[in-house]
Amino acid sequence: MITTEQHEKVRGWFAGRIPDDLFEGPVELTVDREEITVIGRVPEPALAEGASAAEREAAIQGRVQEFRERTRETRIEVAREAEHRFRRKVSWGVECGGERALFTHIAAPVMTRLRQPERQVLDTLIAGGVARSRSEALAWCVRLVERHTDDWLAELRDSLEHVQRVRAQGPDVEEVNDSSTKDPEDG
């Protein structure tokens, strides 16, 4: 879990390091233990008045692809520095005309042990065509929980951050170990 202060440092570093003309406005950052995802806004392409939805969609896809190719070297350079500095992979994406596109991102494996009723849930999702594998079904479940519990998860993250701050203010481990080895009669 990353603290608010750590997130602010990462956000500040990217704000200072990303060239001003790369994106429109500040970037959106998502940070976890493995990855930093950077999403910036790029300008919508100019279209003729009355352009169809298909034309708009194709124009946005073209703009995203053009941006990706044109900025590749700059993004790689920034990512290498950030990966060295923050010890996390950097993934990039853009928002254009209300559409989001991720260029690269990691899929971190997660091991778990599930009992039969839990496996049956995953197998039902597979049988219903929602997912192709248990792994995909589990990812679908996580996205569903995330979508429906934003407030609860935000409150939980705030609580965890508070716990981390309190732990950081506590005594050093060495001091605790030293006091536990003293004879209680020595005072």
JSON list of C-alpha atoms in Angstrom, two decimals:
[
{"chain": "A", "resi": 1, "resn": "MET", "atom": "CA", "xyz": [0.00, 0.00, 0.00]},
{"chain": "A", "resi": 2, "resn": "ILE", "atom": "CA", "xyz": [1.37, 3.40, -0.96]},
{"chain": "A", "resi": 3, "resn": "THR", "atom": "CA", "xyz": [0.82, 6.36, 1.37]},
{"chain": "A", "resi": 4, "resn": "THR", "atom": "CA", "xyz": [-0.59, 9.69, 0.29]},
{"chain": "A", "resi": 5, "resn": "GLU", "atom": "CA", "xyz": [2.82, 11.31, 0.82]},
{"chain": "A", "resi": 6, "resn": "GLN", "atom": "CA", "xyz": [4.54, 8.70, -1.38]},
{"chain": "A", "resi": 7, "resn": "HIS", "atom": "CA", "xyz": [1.85, 9.15, -4.06]},
{"chain": "A", "resi": 8, "resn": "GLU", "atom": "CA", "xyz": [2.33, 12.93, -3.91]},
{"chain": "A", "resi": 9, "resn": "LYS", "atom": "CA", "xyz": [6.09, 12.52, -4.39]},
{"chain": "A", "resi": 10, "resn": "VAL", "atom": "CA", "xyz": [5.55, 10.30, -7.43]},
{"chain": "A", "resi": 11, "resn": "ARG", "atom": "CA", "xyz": [2.96, 12.72, -8.84]},
{"chain": "A", "resi": 12, "resn": "GLY", "atom": "CA", "xyz": [5.28, 15.67, -8.21]},
{"chain": "A", "resi": 13, "resn": "TRP", "atom": "CA", "xyz": [8.22, 13.97, -9.88]},
{"chain": "A", "resi": 14, "resn": "PHE", "atom": "CA", "xyz": [6.16, 13.16, -12.99]},
{"chain": "A", "resi": 15, "resn": "ALA", "atom": "CA", "xyz": [4.74, 16.70, -13.06]},
{"chain": "A", "resi": 16, "resn": "GLY", "atom": "CA", "xyz": [8.27, 18.08, -13.10]},
{"chain": "A", "resi": 17, "resn": "ARG", "atom": "CA", "xyz": [9.77, 15.46, -15.43]},
{"chain": "A", "resi": 18, "resn": "ILE", "atom": "CA", "xyz": [7.16, 15.08, -18.20]},
{"chain": "A", "resi": 19, "resn": "PRO", "atom": "CA", "xyz": [7.66, 17.74, -20.89]},
{"chain": "A", "resi": 20, "resn": "ASP", "atom": "CA", "xyz": [4.99, 20.46, -20.70]},
{"chain": "A", "resi": 21, "resn": "ASP", "atom": "CA", "xyz": [3.89, 19.93, -24.29]},
{"chain": "A", "resi": 22, "resn": "LEU", "atom": "CA", "xyz": [3.40, 16.15, -24.04]},
{"chain": "A", "resi": 23, "resn": "PHE", "atom": "CA", "xyz": [-0.14, 16.21, -22.60]},
{"chain": "A", "resi": 24, "resn": "GLU", "atom": "CA", "xyz": [-2.97, 18.70, -22.08]},
{"chain": "A", "resi": 25, "resn": "GLY", "atom": "CA", "xyz": [-2.91, 19.44, -18.35]},
{"chain": "A", "resi": 26, "resn": "PRO", "atom": "CA", "xyz": [-1.65, 17.27, -15.50]},
{"chain": "A", "resi": 27, "resn": "VAL", "atom": "CA", "xyz": [-1.47, 13.51, -15.84]},
{"chain": "A", "resi": 28, "resn": "GLU", "atom": "CA", "xyz": [-3.50, 11.01, -13.84]},
{"chain": "A", "resi": 29, "resn": "LEU", "atom": "CA", "xyz": [-1.35, 8.56, -11.89]},
{"chain": "A", "resi": 30, "resn": "THR", "atom": "CA", "xyz": [-2.29, 5.21, -10.42]},
{"chain": "A", "resi": 31, "resn": "VAL", "atom": "CA", "xyz": [0.37, 3.59, -8.26]},
{"chain": "A", "resi": 32, "resn": "ASP", "atom": "CA", "xyz": [0.56, 0.18, -6.63]},
{"chain": "A", "resi": 33, "resn": "ARG", "atom": "CA", "xyz": [3.42, -2.08, -5.48]},
{"chain": "A", "resi": 34, "resn": "GLU", "atom": "CA", "xyz": [4.36, -3.17, -9.00]},
{"chain": "A", "resi": 35, "resn": "GLU", "atom": "CA", "xyz": [3.35, -0.42, -11.39]},
{"chain": "A", "resi": 36, "resn": "ILE", "atom": "CA", "xyz": [2.85, 3.28, -12.02]},
{"chain": "A", "resi": 37, "resn": "THR", "atom": "CA", "xyz": [0.23, 3.97, -14.68]},
{"chain": "A", "resi": 38, "resn": "VAL", "atom": "CA", "xyz": [0.44, 7.41, -16.31]},
{"chain": "A", "resi": 39, "resn": "ILE", "atom": "CA", "xyz": [-2.59, 8.60, -18.26]},
{"chain": "A", "resi": 40, "resn": "GLY", "atom": "CA", "xyz": [-2.50, 11.96, -20.00]},
{"chain": "A", "resi": 41, "resn": "ARG", "atom": "CA", "xyz": [-5.06, 13.85, -22.05]},
{"chain": "A", "resi": 42, "resn": "VAL", "atom": "CA", "xyz": [-4.37, 14.51, -25.74]},
{"chain": "A", "resi": 43, "resn": "PRO", "atom": "CA", "xyz": [-6.35, 16.90, -27.93]},
{"chain": "A", "resi": 44, "resn": "GLU", "atom": "CA", "xyz": [-9.29, 15.59, -29.89]},
{"chain": "A", "resi": 45, "resn": "PRO", "atom": "CA", "xyz": [-8.87, 15.59, -33.66]},
{"chain": "A", "resi": 46, "resn": "ALA", "atom": "CA", "xyz": [-10.71, 18.30, -35.59]},
{"chain": "A", "resi": 47, "resn": "LEU", "atom": "CA", "xyz": [-13.68, 16.85, -37.45]},
{"chain": "A", "resi": 48, "resn": "ALA", "atom": "CA", "xyz": [-16.14, 18.29, -39.92]},
{"chain": "A", "resi": 49, "resn": "GLU", "atom": "CA", "xyz": [-19.45, 19.36, -38.45]},
{"chain": "A", "resi": 50, "resn": "GLY", "atom": "CA", "xyz": [-21.91, 16.48, -38.45]},
{"chain": "A", "resi": 51, "resn": "ALA", "atom": "CA", "xyz": [-19.24, 13.77, -38.49]},
{"chain": "A", "resi": 52, "resn": "SER", "atom": "CA", "xyz": [-20.64, 10.30, -37.85]},
{"chain": "A", "resi": 53, "resn": "ALA", "atom": "CA", "xyz": [-19.88, 8.25, -34.74]},
{"chain": "A", "resi": 54, "resn": "ALA", "atom": "CA", "xyz": [-17.78, 5.88, -36.87]},
{"chain": "A", "resi": 55, "resn": "GLU", "atom": "CA", "xyz": [-15.73, 8.79, -38.25]},
{"chain": "A", "resi": 56, "resn": "ARG", "atom": "CA", "xyz": [-15.22, 10.20, -34.75]},
{"chain": "A", "resi": 57, "resn": "GLU", "atom": "CA", "xyz": [-14.14, 6.80, -33.40]},
{"chain": "A", "resi": 58, "resn": "ALA", "atom": "CA", "xyz": [-11.67, 6.28, -36.27]},
{"chain": "A", "resi": 59, "resn": "ALA", "atom": "CA", "xyz": [-10.27, 9.80, -35.83]},
{"chain": "A", "resi": 60, "resn": "ILE", "atom": "CA", "xyz": [-9.72, 9.25, -32.10]},
{"chain": "A", "resi": 61, "resn": "GLN", "atom": "CA", "xyz": [-8.02, 5.89, -32.75]},
{"chain": "A", "resi": 62, "resn": "GLY", "atom": "CA", "xyz": [-5.80, 7.59, -35.33]},
{"chain": "A", "resi": 63, "resn": "ARG", "atom": "CA", "xyz": [-4.90, 10.39, -32.90]},
{"chain": "A", "resi": 64, "resn": "VAL", "atom": "CA", "xyz": [-4.03, 7.90, -30.16]},
{"chain": "A", "resi": 65, "resn": "GLN", "atom": "CA", "xyz": [-1.83, 5.88, -32.54]},
{"chain": "A", "resi": 66, "resn": "GLU", "atom": "CA", "xyz": [-0.11, 9.02, -33.84]},
{"chain": "A", "resi": 67, "resn": "PHE", "atom": "CA", "xyz": [0.60, 10.20, -30.30]},
{"chain": "A", "resi": 68, "resn": "ARG", "atom": "CA", "xyz": [1.91, 6.80, -29.27]},
{"chain": "A", "resi": 69, "resn": "GLU", "atom": "CA", "xyz": [4.39, 6.61, -32.16]},
{"chain": "A", "resi": 70, "resn": "ARG", "atom": "CA", "xyz": [5.50, 10.25, -31.99]},
{"chain": "A", "resi": 71, "resn": "THR", "atom": "CA", "xyz": [6.18, 10.23, -28.23]},
{"chain": "A", "resi": 72, "resn": "ARG", "atom": "CA", "xyz": [7.64, 6.74, -27.84]},
{"chain": "A", "resi": 73, "resn": "GLU", "atom": "CA", "xyz": [11.26, 7.82, -27.23]},
{"chain": "A", "resi": 74, "resn": "THR", "atom": "CA", "xyz": [10.28, 10.52, -24.71]},
{"chain": "A", "resi": 75, "resn": "ARG", "atom": "CA", "xyz": [8.02, 8.15, -22.80]},
{"chain": "A", "resi": 76, "resn": "ILE", "atom": "CA", "xyz": [10.69, 5.43, -22.73]},
{"chain": "A", "resi": 77, "resn": "GLU", "atom": "CA", "xyz": [13.25, 7.89, -21.35]},
{"chain": "A", "resi": 78, "resn": "VAL", "atom": "CA", "xyz": [10.90, 9.11, -18.61]},
{"chain": "A", "resi": 79, "resn": "ALA", "atom": "CA", "xyz": [9.86, 5.54, -17.78]},
{"chain": "A", "resi": 80, "resn": "ARG", "atom": "CA", "xyz": [13.45, 4.35, -17.40]},
{"chain": "A", "resi": 81, "resn": "GLU", "atom": "CA", "xyz": [14.24, 7.16, -14.98]},
{"chain": "A", "resi": 82, "resn": "ALA", "atom": "CA", "xyz": [11.04, 6.56, -13.00]},
{"chain": "A", "resi": 83, "resn": "GLU", "atom": "CA", "xyz": [11.57, 2.79, -12.88]},
{"chain": "A", "resi": 84, "resn": "HIS", "atom": "CA", "xyz": [15.06, 3.33, -11.49]},
{"chain": "A", "resi": 85, "resn": "ARG", "atom": "CA", "xyz": [13.87, 5.95, -8.99]},
{"chain": "A", "resi": 86, "resn": "PHE", "atom": "CA", "xyz": [10.64, 4.31, -7.76]},
{"chain": "A", "resi": 87, "resn": "ARG", "atom": "CA", "xyz": [11.43, 0.60, -8.37]},
{"chain": "A", "resi": 88, "resn": "ARG", "atom": "CA", "xyz": [8.15, 0.05, -10.27]},
{"chain": "A", "resi": 89, "resn": "LYS", "atom": "CA", "xyz": [7.32, -0.51, -13.92]},
{"chain": "A", "resi": 90, "resn": "VAL", "atom": "CA", "xyz": [5.77, 2.46, -15.73]},
{"chain": "A", "resi": 91, "resn": "SER", "atom": "CA", "xyz": [2.78, 2.02, -18.02]},
{"chain": "A", "resi": 92, "resn": "TRP", "atom": "CA", "xyz": [1.35, 4.67, -20.32]},
{"chain": "A", "resi": 93, "resn": "GLY", "atom": "CA", "xyz": [-2.08, 5.54, -21.63]},
{"chain": "A", "resi": 94, "resn": "VAL", "atom": "CA", "xyz": [-4.05, 8.46, -23.00]},
{"chain": "A", "resi": 95, "resn": "GLU", "atom": "CA", "xyz": [-7.50, 9.94, -22.84]},
{"chain": "A", "resi": 96, "resn": "CYS", "atom": "CA", "xyz": [-8.83, 11.45, -26.05]},
{"chain": "A", "resi": 97, "resn": "GLY", "atom": "CA", "xyz": [-12.40, 12.56, -26.64]},
{"chain": "A", "resi": 98, "resn": "GLY", "atom": "CA", "xyz": [-13.62, 10.75, -23.55]},
{"chain": "A", "resi": 99, "resn": "GLU", "atom": "CA", "xyz": [-12.02, 7.46, -24.65]},
{"chain": "A", "resi": 100, "resn": "ARG", "atom": "CA", "xyz": [-9.14, 5.82, -22.78]},
{"chain": "A", "resi": 101, "resn": "ALA", "atom": "CA", "xyz": [-6.42, 3.71, -24.32]},
{"chain": "A", "resi": 102, "resn": "LEU", "atom": "CA", "xyz": [-3.64, 1.95, -22.41]},
{"chain": "A", "resi": 103, "resn": "PHE", "atom": "CA", "xyz": [-0.48, 1.34, -24.42]},
{"chain": "A", "resi": 104, "resn": "THR", "atom": "CA", "xyz": [1.24, -1.05, -22.06]},
{"chain": "A", "resi": 105, "resn": "HIS", "atom": "CA", "xyz": [0.51, -2.38, -18.62]},
{"chain": "A", "resi": 106, "resn": "ILE", "atom": "CA", "xyz": [1.59, -5.35, -16.58]},
{"chain": "A", "resi": 107, "resn": "ALA", "atom": "CA", "xyz": [-0.57, -8.23, -15.47]},
{"chain": "A", "resi": 108, "resn": "ALA", "atom": "CA", "xyz": [0.79, -9.38, -12.12]},
{"chain": "A", "resi": 109, "resn": "PRO", "atom": "CA", "xyz": [0.12, -13.00, -11.18]},
{"chain": "A", "resi": 110, "resn": "VAL", "atom": "CA", "xyz": [-1.70, -13.56, -7.91]},
{"chain": "A", "resi": 111, "resn": "MET", "atom": "CA", "xyz": [-1.76, -16.94, -6.21]},
{"chain": "A", "resi": 112, "resn": "THR", "atom": "CA", "xyz": [-4.74, -17.97, -4.13]},
{"chain": "A", "resi": 113, "resn": "ARG", "atom": "CA", "xyz": [-6.32, -21.07, -2.65]},
{"chain": "A", "resi": 114, "resn": "LEU", "atom": "CA", "xyz": [-10.05, -21.37, -3.11]},
{"chain": "A", "resi": 115, "resn": "ARG", "atom": "CA", "xyz": [-12.48, -23.79, -1.52]},
{"chain": "A", "resi": 116, "resn": "GLN", "atom": "CA", "xyz": [-15.04, -25.62, -3.64]},
{"chain": "A", "resi": 117, "resn": "PRO", "atom": "CA", "xyz": [-17.90, -23.07, -3.31]},
{"chain": "A", "resi": 118, "resn": "GLU", "atom": "CA", "xyz": [-15.53, -20.30, -4.46]},
{"chain": "A", "resi": 119, "resn": "ARG", "atom": "CA", "xyz": [-14.25, -22.41, -7.36]},
{"chain": "A", "resi": 120, "resn": "GLN", "atom": "CA", "xyz": [-17.84, -23.12, -8.36]},
{"chain": "A", "resi": 121, "resn": "VAL", "atom": "CA", "xyz": [-18.49, -19.39, -8.70]},
{"chain": "A", "resi": 122, "resn": "LEU", "atom": "CA", "xyz": [-15.53, -19.07, -11.05]},
{"chain": "A", "resi": 123, "resn": "ASP", "atom": "CA", "xyz": [-16.55, -22.19, -12.98]},
{"chain": "A", "resi": 124, "resn": "THR", "atom": "CA", "xyz": [-20.08, -20.82, -13.41]},
{"chain": "A", "resi": 125, "resn": "LEU", "atom": "CA", "xyz": [-18.64, -17.62, -14.92]},
{"chain": "A", "resi": 126, "resn": "ILE", "atom": "CA", "xyz": [-16.62, -19.77, -17.32]},
{"chain": "A", "resi": 127, "resn": "ALA", "atom": "CA", "xyz": [-19.62, -21.93, -18.24]},
{"chain": "A", "resi": 128, "resn": "GLY", "atom": "CA", "xyz": [-21.69, -18.78, -18.81]},
{"chain": "A", "resi": 129, "resn": "GLY", "atom": "CA", "xyz": [-19.13, -17.37, -21.22]},
{"chain": "A", "resi": 130, "resn": "VAL", "atom": "CA", "xyz": [-18.19, -14.44, -18.96]},
{"chain": "A", "resi": 131, "resn": "ALA", "atom": "CA", "xyz": [-14.60, -15.68, -18.71]},
{"chain": "A", "resi": 132, "resn": "ARG", "atom": "CA", "xyz": [-12.37, -18.21, -20.46]},
{"chain": "A", "resi": 133, "resn": "SER", "atom": "CA", "xyz": [-10.44, -19.36, -17.39]},
{"chain": "A", "resi": 134, "resn": "ARG", "atom": "CA", "xyz": [-10.52, -19.25, -13.61]},
{"chain": "A", "resi": 135, "resn": "SER", "atom": "CA", "xyz": [-7.86, -16.56, -13.71]},
{"chain": "A", "resi": 136, "resn": "GLU", "atom": "CA", "xyz": [-9.98, -14.40, -16.01]},
{"chain": "A", "resi": 137, "resn": "ALA", "atom": "CA", "xyz": [-13.09, -15.10, -13.90]},
{"chain": "A", "resi": 138, "resn": "LEU", "atom": "CA", "xyz": [-11.29, -14.03, -10.74]},
{"chain": "A", "resi": 139, "resn": "ALA", "atom": "CA", "xyz": [-10.14, -10.81, -12.42]},
{"chain": "A", "resi": 140, "resn": "TRP", "atom": "CA", "xyz": [-13.75, -10.19, -13.50]},
{"chain": "A", "resi": 141, "resn": "CYS", "atom": "CA", "xyz": [-14.90, -10.64, -9.88]},
{"chain": "A", "resi": 142, "resn": "VAL", "atom": "CA", "xyz": [-12.27, -8.19, -8.63]},
{"chain": "A", "resi": 143, "resn": "ARG", "atom": "CA", "xyz": [-13.37, -5.57, -11.20]},
{"chain": "A", "resi": 144, "resn": "LEU", "atom": "CA", "xyz": [-17.01, -6.08, -10.17]},
{"chain": "A", "resi": 145, "resn": "VAL", "atom": "CA", "xyz": [-16.20, -5.61, -6.49]},
{"chain": "A", "resi": 146, "resn": "GLU", "atom": "CA", "xyz": [-14.08, -2.54, -7.32]},
{"chain": "A", "resi": 147, "resn": "ARG", "atom": "CA", "xyz": [-16.91, -0.98, -9.31]},
{"chain": "A", "resi": 148, "resn": "HIS", "atom": "CA", "xyz": [-19.51, -1.47, -6.57]},
{"chain": "A", "resi": 149, "resn": "THR", "atom": "CA", "xyz": [-17.47, -0.66, -3.48]},
{"chain": "A", "resi": 150, "resn": "ASP", "atom": "CA", "xyz": [-15.51, 2.50, -4.34]},
{"chain": "A", "resi": 151, "resn": "ASP", "atom": "CA", "xyz": [-16.54, 4.31, -1.15]},
{"chain": "A", "resi": 152, "resn": "TRP", "atom": "CA", "xyz": [-15.78, 1.33, 1.08]},
{"chain": "A", "resi": 153, "resn": "LEU", "atom": "CA", "xyz": [-12.38, 0.72, -0.56]},
{"chain": "A", "resi": 154, "resn": "ALA", "atom": "CA", "xyz": [-11.49, 4.43, -0.28]},
{"chain": "A", "resi": 155, "resn": "GLU", "atom": "CA", "xyz": [-12.33, 4.38, 3.43]},
{"chain": "A", "resi": 156, "resn": "LEU", "atom": "CA", "xyz": [-10.28, 1.19, 3.90]},
{"chain": "A", "resi": 157, "resn": "ARG", "atom": "CA", "xyz": [-7.28, 2.75, 2.10]},
{"chain": "A", "resi": 158, "resn": "ASP", "atom": "CA", "xyz": [-7.54, 5.83, 4.32]},
{"chain": "A", "resi": 159, "resn": "SER", "atom": "CA", "xyz": [-7.58, 3.61, 7.41]},
{"chain": "A", "resi": 160, "resn": "LEU", "atom": "CA", "xyz": [-4.53, 1.68, 6.20]},
{"chain": "A", "resi": 161, "resn": "GLU", "atom": "CA", "xyz": [-2.70, 4.92, 5.59]},
{"chain": "A", "resi": 162, "resn": "HIS", "atom": "CA", "xyz": [-3.47, 6.02, 9.14]},
{"chain": "A", "resi": 163, "resn": "VAL", "atom": "CA", "xyz": [-2.12, 2.70, 10.48]},
{"chain": "A", "resi": 164, "resn": "GLN", "atom": "CA", "xyz": [1.10, 3.20, 8.49]},
{"chain": "A", "resi": 165, "resn": "ARG", "atom": "CA", "xyz": [1.54, 6.72, 9.92]},
{"chain": "A", "resi": 166, "resn": "VAL", "atom": "CA", "xyz": [1.03, 5.46, 13.49]},
{"chain": "A", "resi": 167, "resn": "ARG", "atom": "CA", "xyz": [3.52, 2.61, 12.93]},
{"chain": "A", "resi": 168, "resn": "ALA", "atom": "CA", "xyz": [6.08, 5.07, 11.59]},
{"chain": "A", "resi": 169, "resn": "GLN", "atom": "CA", "xyz": [5.75, 7.16, 14.78]},
{"chain": "A", "resi": 170, "resn": "GLY", "atom": "CA", "xyz": [6.25, 4.14, 17.06]},
{"chain": "A", "resi": 171, "resn": "PRO", "atom": "CA", "xyz": [9.46, 3.09, 18.76]},
{"chain": "A", "resi": 172, "resn": "ASP", "atom": "CA", "xyz": [12.23, 1.49, 16.75]},
{"chain": "A", "resi": 173, "resn": "VAL", "atom": "CA", "xyz": [12.30, -2.30, 16.66]},
{"chain": "A", "resi": 174, "resn": "GLU", "atom": "CA", "xyz": [15.72, -2.33, 18.36]},
{"chain": "A", "resi": 175, "resn": "GLU", "atom": "CA", "xyz": [14.40, -0.32, 21.30]},
{"chain": "A", "resi": 176, "resn": "VAL", "atom": "CA", "xyz": [11.48, -2.71, 21.74]},
{"chain": "A", "resi": 177, "resn": "ASN", "atom": "CA", "xyz": [13.82, -5.72, 21.67]},
{"chain": "A", "resi": 178, "resn": "ASP", "atom": "CA", "xyz": [16.23, -4.09, 24.15]},
{"chain": "A", "resi": 179, "resn": "SER", "atom": "CA", "xyz": [13.47, -3.37, 26.68]},
{"chain": "A", "resi": 180, "resn": "SER", "atom": "CA", "xyz": [12.04, -6.87, 26.41]},
{"chain": "A", "resi": 181, "resn": "THR", "atom": "CA", "xyz": [15.38, -8.47, 27.40]},
{"chain": "A", "resi": 182, "resn": "LYS", "atom": "CA", "xyz": [15.80, -6.47, 30.62]},
{"chain": "A", "resi": 183, "resn": "ASP", "atom": "CA", "xyz": [15.12, -8.11, 33.94]},
{"chain": "A", "resi": 184, "resn": "PRO", "atom": "CA", "xyz": [11.79, -6.72, 35.30]},
{"chain": "A", "resi": 185, "resn": "GLU", "atom": "CA", "xyz": [13.36, -6.30, 38.76]},
{"chain": "A", "resi": 186, "resn": "ASP", "atom": "CA", "xyz": [16.06, -3.98, 37.36]},
{"chain": "A", "resi": 187, "resn": "GLY", "atom": "CA", "xyz": [13.36, -1.38, 36.70]}
]
